JSON list of C-alpha atoms in Angstrom, two decimals:
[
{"chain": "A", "resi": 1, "resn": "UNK", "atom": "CA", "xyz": [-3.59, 241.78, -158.22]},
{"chain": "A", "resi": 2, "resn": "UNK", "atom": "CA", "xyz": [-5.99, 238.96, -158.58]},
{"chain": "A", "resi": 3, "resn": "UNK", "atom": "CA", "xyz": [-7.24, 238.04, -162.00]},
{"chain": "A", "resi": 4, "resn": "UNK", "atom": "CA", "xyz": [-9.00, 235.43, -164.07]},
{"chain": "A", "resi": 5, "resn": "UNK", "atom": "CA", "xyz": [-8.23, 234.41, -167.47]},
{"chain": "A", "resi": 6, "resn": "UNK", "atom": "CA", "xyz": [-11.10, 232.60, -169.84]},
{"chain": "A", "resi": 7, "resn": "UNK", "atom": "CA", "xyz": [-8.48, 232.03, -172.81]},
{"chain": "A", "resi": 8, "resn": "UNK", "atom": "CA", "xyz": [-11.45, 230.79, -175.34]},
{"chain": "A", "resi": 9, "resn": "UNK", "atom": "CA", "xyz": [-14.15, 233.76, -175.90]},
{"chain": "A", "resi": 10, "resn": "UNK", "atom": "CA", "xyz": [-16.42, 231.42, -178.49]},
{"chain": "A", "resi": 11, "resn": "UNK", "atom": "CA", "xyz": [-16.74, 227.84, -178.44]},
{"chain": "A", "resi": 12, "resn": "UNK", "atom": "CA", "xyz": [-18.74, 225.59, -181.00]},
{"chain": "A", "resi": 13, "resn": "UNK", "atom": "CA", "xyz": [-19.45, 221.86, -180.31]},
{"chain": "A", "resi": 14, "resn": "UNK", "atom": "CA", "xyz": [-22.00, 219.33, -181.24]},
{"chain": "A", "resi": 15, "resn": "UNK", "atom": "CA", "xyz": [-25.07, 217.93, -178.73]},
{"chain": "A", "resi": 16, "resn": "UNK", "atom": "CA", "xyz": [-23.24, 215.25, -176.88]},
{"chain": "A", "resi": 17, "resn": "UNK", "atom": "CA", "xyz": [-19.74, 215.86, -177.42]},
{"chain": "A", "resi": 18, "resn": "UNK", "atom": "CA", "xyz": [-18.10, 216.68, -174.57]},
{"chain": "A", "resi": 19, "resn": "UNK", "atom": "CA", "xyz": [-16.88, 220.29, -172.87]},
{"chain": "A", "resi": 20, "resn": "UNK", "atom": "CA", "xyz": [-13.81, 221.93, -171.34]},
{"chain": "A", "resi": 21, "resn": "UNK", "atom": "CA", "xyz": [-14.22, 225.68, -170.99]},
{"chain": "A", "resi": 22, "resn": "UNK", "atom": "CA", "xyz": [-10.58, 226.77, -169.63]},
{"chain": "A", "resi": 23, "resn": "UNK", "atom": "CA", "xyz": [-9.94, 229.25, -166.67]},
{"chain": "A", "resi": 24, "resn": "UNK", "atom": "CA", "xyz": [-6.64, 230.61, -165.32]},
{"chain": "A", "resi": 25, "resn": "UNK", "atom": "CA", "xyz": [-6.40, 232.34, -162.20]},
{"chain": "A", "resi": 26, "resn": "UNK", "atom": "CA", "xyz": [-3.90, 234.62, -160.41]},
{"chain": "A", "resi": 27, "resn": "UNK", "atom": "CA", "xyz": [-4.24, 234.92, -156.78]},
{"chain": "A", "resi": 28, "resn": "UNK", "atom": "CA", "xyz": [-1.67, 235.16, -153.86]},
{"chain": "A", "resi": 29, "resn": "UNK", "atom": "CA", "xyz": [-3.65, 232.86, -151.37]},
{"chain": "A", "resi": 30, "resn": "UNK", "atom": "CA", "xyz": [-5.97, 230.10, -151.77]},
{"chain": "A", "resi": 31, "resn": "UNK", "atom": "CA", "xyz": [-8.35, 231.27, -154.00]},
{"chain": "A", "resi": 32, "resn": "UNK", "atom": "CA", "xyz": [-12.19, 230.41, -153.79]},
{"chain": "A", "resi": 33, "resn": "UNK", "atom": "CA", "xyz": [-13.28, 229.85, -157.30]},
{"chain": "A", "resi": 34, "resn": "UNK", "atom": "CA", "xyz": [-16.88, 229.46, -159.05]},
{"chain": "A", "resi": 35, "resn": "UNK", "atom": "CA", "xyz": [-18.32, 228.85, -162.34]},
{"chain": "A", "resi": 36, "resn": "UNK", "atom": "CA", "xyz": [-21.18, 231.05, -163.29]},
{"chain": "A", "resi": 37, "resn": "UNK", "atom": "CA", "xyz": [-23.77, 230.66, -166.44]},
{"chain": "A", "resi": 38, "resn": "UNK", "atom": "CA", "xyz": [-25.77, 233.14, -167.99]},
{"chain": "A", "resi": 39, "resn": "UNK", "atom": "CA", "xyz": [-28.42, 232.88, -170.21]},
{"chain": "A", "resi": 40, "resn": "UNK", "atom": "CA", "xyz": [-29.87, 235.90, -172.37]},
{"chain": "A", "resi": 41, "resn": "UNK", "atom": "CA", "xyz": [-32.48, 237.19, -170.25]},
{"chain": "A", "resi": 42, "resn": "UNK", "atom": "CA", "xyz": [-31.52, 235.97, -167.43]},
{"chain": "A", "resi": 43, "resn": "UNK", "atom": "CA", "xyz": [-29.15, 236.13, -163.98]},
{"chain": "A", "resi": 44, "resn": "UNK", "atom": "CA", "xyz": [-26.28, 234.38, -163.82]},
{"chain": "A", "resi": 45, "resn": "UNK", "atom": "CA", "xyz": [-26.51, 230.97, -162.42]},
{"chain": "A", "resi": 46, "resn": "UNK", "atom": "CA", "xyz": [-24.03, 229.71, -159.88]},
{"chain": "A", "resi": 47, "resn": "UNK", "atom": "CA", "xyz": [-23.17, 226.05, -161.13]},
{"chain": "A", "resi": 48, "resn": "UNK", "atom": "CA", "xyz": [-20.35, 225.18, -158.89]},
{"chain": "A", "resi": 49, "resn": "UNK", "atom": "CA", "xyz": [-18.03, 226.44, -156.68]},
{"chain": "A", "resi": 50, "resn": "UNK", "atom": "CA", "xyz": [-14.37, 224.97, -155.00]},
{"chain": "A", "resi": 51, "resn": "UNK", "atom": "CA", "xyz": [-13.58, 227.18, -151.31]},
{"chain": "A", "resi": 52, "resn": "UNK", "atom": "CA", "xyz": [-11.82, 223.84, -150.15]},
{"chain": "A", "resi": 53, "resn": "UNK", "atom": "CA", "xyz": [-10.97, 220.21, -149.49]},
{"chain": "A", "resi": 54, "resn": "UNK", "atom": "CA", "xyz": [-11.41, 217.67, -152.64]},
{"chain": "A", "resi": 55, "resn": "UNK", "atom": "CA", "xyz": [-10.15, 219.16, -156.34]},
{"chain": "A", "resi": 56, "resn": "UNK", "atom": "CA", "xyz": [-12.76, 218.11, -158.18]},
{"chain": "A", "resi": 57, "resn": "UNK", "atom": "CA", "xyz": [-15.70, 219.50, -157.38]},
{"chain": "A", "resi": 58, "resn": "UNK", "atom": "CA", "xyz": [-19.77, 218.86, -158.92]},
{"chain": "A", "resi": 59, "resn": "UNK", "atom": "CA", "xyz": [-22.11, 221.47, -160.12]},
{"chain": "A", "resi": 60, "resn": "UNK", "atom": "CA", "xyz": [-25.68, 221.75, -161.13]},
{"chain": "A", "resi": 61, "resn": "UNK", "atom": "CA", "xyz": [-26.50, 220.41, -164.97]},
{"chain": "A", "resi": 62, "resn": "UNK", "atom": "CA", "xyz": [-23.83, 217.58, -164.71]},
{"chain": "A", "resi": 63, "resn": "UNK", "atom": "CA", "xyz": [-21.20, 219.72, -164.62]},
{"chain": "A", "resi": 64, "resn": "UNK", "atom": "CA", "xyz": [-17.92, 219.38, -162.73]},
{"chain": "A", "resi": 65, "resn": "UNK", "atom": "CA", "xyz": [-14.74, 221.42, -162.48]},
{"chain": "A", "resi": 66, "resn": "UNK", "atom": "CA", "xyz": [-11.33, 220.74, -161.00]},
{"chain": "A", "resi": 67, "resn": "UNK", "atom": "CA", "xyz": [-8.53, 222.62, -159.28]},
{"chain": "A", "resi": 68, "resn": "UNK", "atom": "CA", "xyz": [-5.41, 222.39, -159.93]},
{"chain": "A", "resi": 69, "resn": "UNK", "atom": "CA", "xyz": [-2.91, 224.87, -157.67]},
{"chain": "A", "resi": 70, "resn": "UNK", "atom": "CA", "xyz": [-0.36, 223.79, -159.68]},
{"chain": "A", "resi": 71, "resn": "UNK", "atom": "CA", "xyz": [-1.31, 224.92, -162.98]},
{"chain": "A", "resi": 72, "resn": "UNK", "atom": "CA", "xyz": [-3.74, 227.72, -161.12]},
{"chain": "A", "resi": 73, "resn": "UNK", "atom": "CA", "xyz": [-6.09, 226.68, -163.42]},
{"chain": "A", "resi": 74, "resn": "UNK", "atom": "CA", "xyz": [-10.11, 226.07, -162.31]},
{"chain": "A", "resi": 75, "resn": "UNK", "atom": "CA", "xyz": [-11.73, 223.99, -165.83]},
{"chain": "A", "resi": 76, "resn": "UNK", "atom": "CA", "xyz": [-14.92, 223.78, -166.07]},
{"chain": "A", "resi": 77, "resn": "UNK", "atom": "CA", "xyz": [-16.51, 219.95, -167.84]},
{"chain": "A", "resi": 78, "resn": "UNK", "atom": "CA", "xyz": [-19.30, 218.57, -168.99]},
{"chain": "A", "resi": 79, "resn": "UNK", "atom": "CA", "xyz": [-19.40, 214.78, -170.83]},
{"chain": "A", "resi": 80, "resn": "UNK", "atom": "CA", "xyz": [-22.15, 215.53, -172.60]},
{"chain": "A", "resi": 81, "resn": "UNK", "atom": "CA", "xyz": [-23.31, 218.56, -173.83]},
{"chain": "A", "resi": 82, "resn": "UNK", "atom": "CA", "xyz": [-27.00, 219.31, -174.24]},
{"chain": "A", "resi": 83, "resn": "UNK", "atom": "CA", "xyz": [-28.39, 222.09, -176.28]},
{"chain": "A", "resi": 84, "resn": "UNK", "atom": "CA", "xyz": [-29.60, 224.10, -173.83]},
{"chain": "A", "resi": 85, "resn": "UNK", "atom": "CA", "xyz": [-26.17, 224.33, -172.51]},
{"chain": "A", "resi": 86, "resn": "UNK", "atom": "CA", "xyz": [-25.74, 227.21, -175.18]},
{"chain": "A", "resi": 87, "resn": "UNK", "atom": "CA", "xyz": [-25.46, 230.36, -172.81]},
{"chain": "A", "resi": 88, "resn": "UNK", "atom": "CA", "xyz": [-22.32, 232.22, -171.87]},
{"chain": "A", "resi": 89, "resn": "UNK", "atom": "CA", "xyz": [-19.91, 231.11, -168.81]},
{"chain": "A", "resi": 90, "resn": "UNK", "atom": "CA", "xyz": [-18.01, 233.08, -166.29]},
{"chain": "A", "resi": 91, "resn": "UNK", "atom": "CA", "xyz": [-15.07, 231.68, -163.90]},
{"chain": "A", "resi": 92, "resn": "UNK", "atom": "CA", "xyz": [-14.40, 234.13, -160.65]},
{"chain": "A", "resi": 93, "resn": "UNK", "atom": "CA", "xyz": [-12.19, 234.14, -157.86]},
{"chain": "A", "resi": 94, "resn": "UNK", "atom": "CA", "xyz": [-13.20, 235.30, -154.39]},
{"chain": "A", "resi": 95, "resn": "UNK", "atom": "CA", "xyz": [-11.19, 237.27, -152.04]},
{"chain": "A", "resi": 96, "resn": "UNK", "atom": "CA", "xyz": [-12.75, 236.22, -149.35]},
{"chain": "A", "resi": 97, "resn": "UNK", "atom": "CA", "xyz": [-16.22, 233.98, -149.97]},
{"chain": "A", "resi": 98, "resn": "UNK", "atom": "CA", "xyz": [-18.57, 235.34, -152.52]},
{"chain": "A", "resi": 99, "resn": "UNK", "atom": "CA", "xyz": [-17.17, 239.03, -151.46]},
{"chain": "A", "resi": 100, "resn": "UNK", "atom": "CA", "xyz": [-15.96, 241.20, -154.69]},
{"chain": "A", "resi": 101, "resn": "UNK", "atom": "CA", "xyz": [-15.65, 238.23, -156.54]},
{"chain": "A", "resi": 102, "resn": "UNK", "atom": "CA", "xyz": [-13.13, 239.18, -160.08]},
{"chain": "A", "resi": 103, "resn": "UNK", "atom": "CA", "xyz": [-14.42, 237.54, -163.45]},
{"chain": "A", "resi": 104, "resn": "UNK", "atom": "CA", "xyz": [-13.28, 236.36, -166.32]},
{"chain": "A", "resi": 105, "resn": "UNK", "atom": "CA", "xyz": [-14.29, 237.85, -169.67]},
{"chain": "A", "resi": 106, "resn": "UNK", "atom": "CA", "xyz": [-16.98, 235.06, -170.10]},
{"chain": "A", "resi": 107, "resn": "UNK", "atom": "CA", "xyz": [-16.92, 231.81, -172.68]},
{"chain": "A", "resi": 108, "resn": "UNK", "atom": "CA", "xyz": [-19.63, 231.90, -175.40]},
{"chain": "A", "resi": 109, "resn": "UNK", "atom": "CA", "xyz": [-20.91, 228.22, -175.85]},
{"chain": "A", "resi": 110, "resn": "UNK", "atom": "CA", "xyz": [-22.90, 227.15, -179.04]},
{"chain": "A", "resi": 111, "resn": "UNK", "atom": "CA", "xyz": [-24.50, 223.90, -179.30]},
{"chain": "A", "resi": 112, "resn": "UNK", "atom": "CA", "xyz": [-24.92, 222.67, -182.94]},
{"chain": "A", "resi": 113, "resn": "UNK", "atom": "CA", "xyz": [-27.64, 219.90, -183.22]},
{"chain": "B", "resi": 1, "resn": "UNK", "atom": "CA", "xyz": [-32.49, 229.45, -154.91]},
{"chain": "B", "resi": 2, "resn": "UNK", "atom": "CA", "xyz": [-33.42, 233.09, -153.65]},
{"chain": "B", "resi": 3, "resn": "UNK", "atom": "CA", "xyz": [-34.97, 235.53, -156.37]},
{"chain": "B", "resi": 4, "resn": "UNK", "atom": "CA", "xyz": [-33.15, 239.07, -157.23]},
{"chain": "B", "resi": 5, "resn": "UNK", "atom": "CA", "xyz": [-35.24, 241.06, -159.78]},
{"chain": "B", "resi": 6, "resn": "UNK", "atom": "CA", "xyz": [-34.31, 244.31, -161.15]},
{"chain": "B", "resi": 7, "resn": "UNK", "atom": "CA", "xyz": [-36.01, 247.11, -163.22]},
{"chain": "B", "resi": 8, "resn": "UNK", "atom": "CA", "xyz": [-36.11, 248.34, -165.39]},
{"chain": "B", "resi": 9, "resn": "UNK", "atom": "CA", "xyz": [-34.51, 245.44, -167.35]},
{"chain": "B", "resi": 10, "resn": "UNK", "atom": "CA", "xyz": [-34.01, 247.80, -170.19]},
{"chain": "B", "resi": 11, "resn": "UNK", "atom": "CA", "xyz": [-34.26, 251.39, -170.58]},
{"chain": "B", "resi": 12, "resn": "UNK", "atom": "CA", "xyz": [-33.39, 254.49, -172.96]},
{"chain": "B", "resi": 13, "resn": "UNK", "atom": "CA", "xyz": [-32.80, 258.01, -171.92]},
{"chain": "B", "resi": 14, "resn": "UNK", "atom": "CA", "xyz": [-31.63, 261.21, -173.07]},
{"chain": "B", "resi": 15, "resn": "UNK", "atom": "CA", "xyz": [-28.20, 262.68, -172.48]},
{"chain": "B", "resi": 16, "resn": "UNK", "atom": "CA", "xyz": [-28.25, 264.75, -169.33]},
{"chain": "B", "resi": 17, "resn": "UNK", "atom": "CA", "xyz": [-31.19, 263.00, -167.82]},
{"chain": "B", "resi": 18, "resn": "UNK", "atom": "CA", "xyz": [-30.74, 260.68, -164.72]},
{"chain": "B", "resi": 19, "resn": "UNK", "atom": "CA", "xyz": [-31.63, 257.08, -164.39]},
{"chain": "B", "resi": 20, "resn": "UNK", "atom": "CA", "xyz": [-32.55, 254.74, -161.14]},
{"chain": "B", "resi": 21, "resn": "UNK", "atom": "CA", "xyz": [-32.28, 250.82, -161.15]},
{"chain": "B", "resi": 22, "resn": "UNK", "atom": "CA", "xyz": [-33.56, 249.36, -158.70]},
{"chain": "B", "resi": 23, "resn": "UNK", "atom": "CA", "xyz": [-32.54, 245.80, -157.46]},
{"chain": "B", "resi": 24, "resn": "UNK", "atom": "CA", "xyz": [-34.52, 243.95, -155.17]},
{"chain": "B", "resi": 25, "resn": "UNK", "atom": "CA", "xyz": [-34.65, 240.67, -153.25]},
{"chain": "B", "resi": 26, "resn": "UNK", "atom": "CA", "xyz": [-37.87, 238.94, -153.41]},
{"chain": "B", "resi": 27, "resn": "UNK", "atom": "CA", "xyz": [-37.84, 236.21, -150.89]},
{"chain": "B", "resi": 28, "resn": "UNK", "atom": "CA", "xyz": [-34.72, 237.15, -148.63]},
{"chain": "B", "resi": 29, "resn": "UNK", "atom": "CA", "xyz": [-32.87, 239.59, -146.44]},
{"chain": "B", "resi": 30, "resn": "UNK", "atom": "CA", "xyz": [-29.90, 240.80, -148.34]},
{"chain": "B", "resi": 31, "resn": "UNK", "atom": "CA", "xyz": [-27.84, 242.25, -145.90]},
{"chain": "B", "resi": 32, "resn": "UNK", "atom": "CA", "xyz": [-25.10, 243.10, -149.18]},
{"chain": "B", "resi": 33, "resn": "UNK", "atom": "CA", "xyz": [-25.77, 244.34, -152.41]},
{"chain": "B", "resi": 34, "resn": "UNK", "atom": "CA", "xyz": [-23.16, 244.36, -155.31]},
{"chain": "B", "resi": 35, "resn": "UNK", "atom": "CA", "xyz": [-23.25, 246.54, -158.42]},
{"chain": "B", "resi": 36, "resn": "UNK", "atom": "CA", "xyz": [-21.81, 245.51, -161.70]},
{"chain": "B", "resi": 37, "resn": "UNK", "atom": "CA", "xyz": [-21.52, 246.73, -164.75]},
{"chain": "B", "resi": 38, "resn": "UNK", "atom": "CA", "xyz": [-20.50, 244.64, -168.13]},
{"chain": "B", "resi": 39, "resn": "UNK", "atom": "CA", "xyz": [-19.61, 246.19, -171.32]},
{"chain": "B", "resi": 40, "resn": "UNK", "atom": "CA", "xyz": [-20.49, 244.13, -174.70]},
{"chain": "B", "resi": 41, "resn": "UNK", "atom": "CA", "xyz": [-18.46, 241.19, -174.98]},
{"chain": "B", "resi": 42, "resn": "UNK", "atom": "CA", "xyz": [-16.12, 242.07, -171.93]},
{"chain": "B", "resi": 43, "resn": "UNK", "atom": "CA", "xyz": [-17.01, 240.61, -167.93]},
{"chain": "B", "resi": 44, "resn": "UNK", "atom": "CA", "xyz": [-18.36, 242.04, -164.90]},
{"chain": "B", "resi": 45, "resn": "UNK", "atom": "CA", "xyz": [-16.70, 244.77, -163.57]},
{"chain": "B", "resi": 46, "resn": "UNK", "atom": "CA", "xyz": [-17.88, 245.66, -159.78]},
{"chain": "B", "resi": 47, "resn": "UNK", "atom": "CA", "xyz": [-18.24, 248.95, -159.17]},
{"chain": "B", "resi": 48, "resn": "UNK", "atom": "CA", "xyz": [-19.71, 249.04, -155.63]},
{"chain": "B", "resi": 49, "resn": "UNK", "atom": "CA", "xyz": [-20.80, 247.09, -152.51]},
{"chain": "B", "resi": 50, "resn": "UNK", "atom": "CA", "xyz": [-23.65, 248.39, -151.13]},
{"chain": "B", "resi": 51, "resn": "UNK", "atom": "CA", "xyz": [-24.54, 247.52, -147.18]},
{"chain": "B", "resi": 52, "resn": "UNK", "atom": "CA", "xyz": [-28.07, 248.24, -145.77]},
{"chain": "B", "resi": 53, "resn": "UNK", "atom": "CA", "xyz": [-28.17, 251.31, -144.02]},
{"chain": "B", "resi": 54, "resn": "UNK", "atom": "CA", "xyz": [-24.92, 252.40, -144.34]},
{"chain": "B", "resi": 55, "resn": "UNK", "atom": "CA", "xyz": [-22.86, 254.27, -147.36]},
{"chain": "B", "resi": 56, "resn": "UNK", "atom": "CA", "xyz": [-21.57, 252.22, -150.42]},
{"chain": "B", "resi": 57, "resn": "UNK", "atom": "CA", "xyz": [-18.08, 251.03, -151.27]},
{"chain": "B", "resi": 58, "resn": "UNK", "atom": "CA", "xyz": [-16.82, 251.98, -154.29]},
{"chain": "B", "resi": 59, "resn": "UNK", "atom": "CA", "xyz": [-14.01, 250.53, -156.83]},
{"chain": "B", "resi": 60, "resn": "UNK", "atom": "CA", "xyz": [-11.48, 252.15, -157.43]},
{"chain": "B", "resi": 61, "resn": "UNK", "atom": "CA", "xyz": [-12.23, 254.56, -160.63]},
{"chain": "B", "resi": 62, "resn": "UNK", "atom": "CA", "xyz": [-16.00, 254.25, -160.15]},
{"chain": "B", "resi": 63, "resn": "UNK", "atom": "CA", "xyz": [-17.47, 257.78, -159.86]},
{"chain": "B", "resi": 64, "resn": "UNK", "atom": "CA", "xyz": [-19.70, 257.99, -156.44]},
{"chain": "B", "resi": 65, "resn": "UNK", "atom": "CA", "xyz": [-21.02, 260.95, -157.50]},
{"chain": "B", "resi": 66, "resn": "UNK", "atom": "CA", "xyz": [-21.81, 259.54, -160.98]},
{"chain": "B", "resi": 67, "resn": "UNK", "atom": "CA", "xyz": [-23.26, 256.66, -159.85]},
{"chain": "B", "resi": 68, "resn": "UNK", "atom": "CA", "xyz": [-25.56, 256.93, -156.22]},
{"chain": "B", "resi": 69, "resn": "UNK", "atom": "CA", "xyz": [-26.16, 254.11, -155.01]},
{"chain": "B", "resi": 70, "resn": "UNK", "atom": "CA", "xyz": [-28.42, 253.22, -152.23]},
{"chain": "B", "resi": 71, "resn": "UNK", "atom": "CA", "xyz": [-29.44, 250.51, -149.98]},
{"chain": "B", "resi": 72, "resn": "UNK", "atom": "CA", "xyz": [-32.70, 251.47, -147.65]},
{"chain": "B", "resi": 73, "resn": "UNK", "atom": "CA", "xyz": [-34.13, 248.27, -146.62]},
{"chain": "B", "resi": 74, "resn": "UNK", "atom": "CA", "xyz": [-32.84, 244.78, -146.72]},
{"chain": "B", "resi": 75, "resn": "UNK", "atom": "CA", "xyz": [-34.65, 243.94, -150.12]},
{"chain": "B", "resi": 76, "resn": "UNK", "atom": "CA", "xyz": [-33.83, 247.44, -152.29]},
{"chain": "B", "resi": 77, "resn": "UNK", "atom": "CA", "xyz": [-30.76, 249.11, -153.67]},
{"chain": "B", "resi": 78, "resn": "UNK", "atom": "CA", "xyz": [-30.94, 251.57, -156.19]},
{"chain": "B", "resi": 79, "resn": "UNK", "atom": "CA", "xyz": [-28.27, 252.58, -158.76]},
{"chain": "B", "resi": 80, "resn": "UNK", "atom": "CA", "xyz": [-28.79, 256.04, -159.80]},
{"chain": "B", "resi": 81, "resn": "UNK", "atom": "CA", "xyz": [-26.44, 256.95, -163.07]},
{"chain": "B", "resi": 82, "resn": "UNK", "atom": "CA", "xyz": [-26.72, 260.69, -162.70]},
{"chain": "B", "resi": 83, "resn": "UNK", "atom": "CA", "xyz": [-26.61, 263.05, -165.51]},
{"chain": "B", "resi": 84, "resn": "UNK", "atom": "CA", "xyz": [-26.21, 259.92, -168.08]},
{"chain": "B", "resi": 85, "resn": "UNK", "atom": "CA", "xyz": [-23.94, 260.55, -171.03]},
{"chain": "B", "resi": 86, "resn": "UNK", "atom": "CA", "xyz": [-23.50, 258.01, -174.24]},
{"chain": "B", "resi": 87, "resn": "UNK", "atom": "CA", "xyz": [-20.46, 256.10, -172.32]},
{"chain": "B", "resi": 88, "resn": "UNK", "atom": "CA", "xyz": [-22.47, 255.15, -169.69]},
{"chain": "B", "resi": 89, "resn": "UNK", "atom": "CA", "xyz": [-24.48, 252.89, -171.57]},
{"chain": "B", "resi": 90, "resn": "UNK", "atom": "CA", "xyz": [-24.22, 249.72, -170.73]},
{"chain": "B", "resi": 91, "resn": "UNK", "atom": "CA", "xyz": [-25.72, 246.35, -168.99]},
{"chain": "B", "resi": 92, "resn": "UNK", "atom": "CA", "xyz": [-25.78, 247.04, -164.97]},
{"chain": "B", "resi": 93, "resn": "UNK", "atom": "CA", "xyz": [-26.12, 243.89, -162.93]},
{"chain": "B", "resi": 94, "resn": "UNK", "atom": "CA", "xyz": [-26.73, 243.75, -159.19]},
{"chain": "B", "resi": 95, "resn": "UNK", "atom": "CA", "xyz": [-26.01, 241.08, -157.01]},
{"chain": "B", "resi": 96, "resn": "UNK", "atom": "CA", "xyz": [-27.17, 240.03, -153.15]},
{"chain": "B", "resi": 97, "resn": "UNK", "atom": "CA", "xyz": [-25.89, 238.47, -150.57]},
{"chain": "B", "resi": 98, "resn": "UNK", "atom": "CA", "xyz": [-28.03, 236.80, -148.23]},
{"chain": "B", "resi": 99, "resn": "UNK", "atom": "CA", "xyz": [-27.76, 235.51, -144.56]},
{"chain": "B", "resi": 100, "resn": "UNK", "atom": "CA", "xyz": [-26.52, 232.24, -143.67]},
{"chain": "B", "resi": 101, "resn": "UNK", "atom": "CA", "xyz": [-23.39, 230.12, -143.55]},
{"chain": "B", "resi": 102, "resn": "UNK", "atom": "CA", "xyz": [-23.14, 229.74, -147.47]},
{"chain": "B", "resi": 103, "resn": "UNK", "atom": "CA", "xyz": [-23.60, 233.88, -148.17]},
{"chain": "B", "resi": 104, "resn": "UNK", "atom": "CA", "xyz": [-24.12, 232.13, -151.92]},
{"chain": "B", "resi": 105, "resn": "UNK", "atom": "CA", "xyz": [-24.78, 235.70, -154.34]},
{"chain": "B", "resi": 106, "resn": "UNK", "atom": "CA", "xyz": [-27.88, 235.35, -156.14]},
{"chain": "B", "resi": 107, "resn": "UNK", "atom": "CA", "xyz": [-27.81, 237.68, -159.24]},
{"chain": "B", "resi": 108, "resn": "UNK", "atom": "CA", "xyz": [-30.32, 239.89, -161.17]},
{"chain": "B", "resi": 109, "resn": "UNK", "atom": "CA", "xyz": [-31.37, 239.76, -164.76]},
{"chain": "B", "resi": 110, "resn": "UNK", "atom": "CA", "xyz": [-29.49, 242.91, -165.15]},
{"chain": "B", "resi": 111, "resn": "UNK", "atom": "CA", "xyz": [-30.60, 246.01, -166.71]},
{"chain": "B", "resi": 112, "resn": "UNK", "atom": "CA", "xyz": [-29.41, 247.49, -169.92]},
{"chain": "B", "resi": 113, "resn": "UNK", "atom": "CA", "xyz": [-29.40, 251.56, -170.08]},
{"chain": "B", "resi": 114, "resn": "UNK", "atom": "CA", "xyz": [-29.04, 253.24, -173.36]},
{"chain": "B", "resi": 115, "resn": "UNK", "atom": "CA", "xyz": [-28.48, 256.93, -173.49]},
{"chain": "B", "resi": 116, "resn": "UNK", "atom": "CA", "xyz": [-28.93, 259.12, -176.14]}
]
């Protein structure tokens, strides 16, 4: 059965550090992954998404993710982190597109000035 | 991108009572609807896919009789929690799918159902 795995549920860092928010996948095929924000109050926000071809792939708000089959792992970065950043963050994997797409348990981000 | 709204975004009811959310795209066809449902802390658990005009699909474990869901036009589906007990409280979240080559899912604020 496919899964995702967000191994960090809260994450602190400081305006302009940089970001890694970690995402493990299991999935029998090639899996099409995304990275989702949400913000309190509001829908979550596709910010990238990796179906095929190049690895690393580049999102909305400067952020980028890569894929690595090998370590079925789909991290999402960011090299500089602004406050408004702080939301919460969701990886997914597709069966089949955006169809009954599986989520991970979400990564709370909070900025500190 | 595209717009999804539902409403209520937040609403309290009493045991026993039933509840309708609707979900609706504002400036596109959604041919596909998805209902989730997230429980504090925990992720999005779909519970059904909802195609216009025909009956949804449910997860497996998700009550169809608990939870009516229907999709009448290519803007609106409703979620209907019928006869809403405390463990149904939680934050629903619909999704829609709309035409083109992309099918990118544009989500909803969500709607959070408390129930007395």
């Amino acid at each position: 059965a496919q899964s995702v795995t967000q191994p960090d549920i809260h994450i602190t860092v400081s305006e302009g550090a940089s970001l890694e928010l970690r995402c493990n996948y299991s999935y029998g095929a090639t899996p099409y992954l995304f990275w989702y924000v949400q913000s309190p109050g509001q829908g979550l926000q596709l910010l990238l998404k990796y179906f095929s071809g190049d690895t690393l792939v580049q999102g909305i708000k400067g952020f980028e993710a890569e894929f690595k089959r090998s370590q079925s792992s789909f991290n999402l970065r960011k090299p500089s982190v602004h406050w408004s950043d702080a939301a919460e963050y969701f990886c997914a994997v597709g069966e089949s597109g955006y169809n009954k797409l599986i989520f991970g348990a979400g990564t709370r981000l909070a900025v500190h000035p | 991108g595209a717009v999804v709204s539902q409403h209520p975004s937040w609403v309290i009811c009493k045991s026993g009572t039933s509840v309708k959310i609707e979900c609706r795209s504002l400036d596109f066809q959604a041919t596909t609807m998805f209902w989730y449902r997230q429980f504090p802390k925990q992720s999005l658990m779909l519970m059904a896919t909802s195609n216009e005009g025909s009956k949804a699909t449910y997860e497996q474990g998700v009550e169809k009789d608990k939870f009516l869901i229907n999709h009448a036009s290519l803007t609106l589906s409703t979620l209907t929690v019928t006869s809403a007990h405390p463990e149904d409280s939680s934050f629903y979240i619909c999704s829609a799918s709309g035409t083109g080559d992309t099918g990118e899912l544009f989500f909803g604020e969500g709607s959070r159902l408390t129930v007395l």
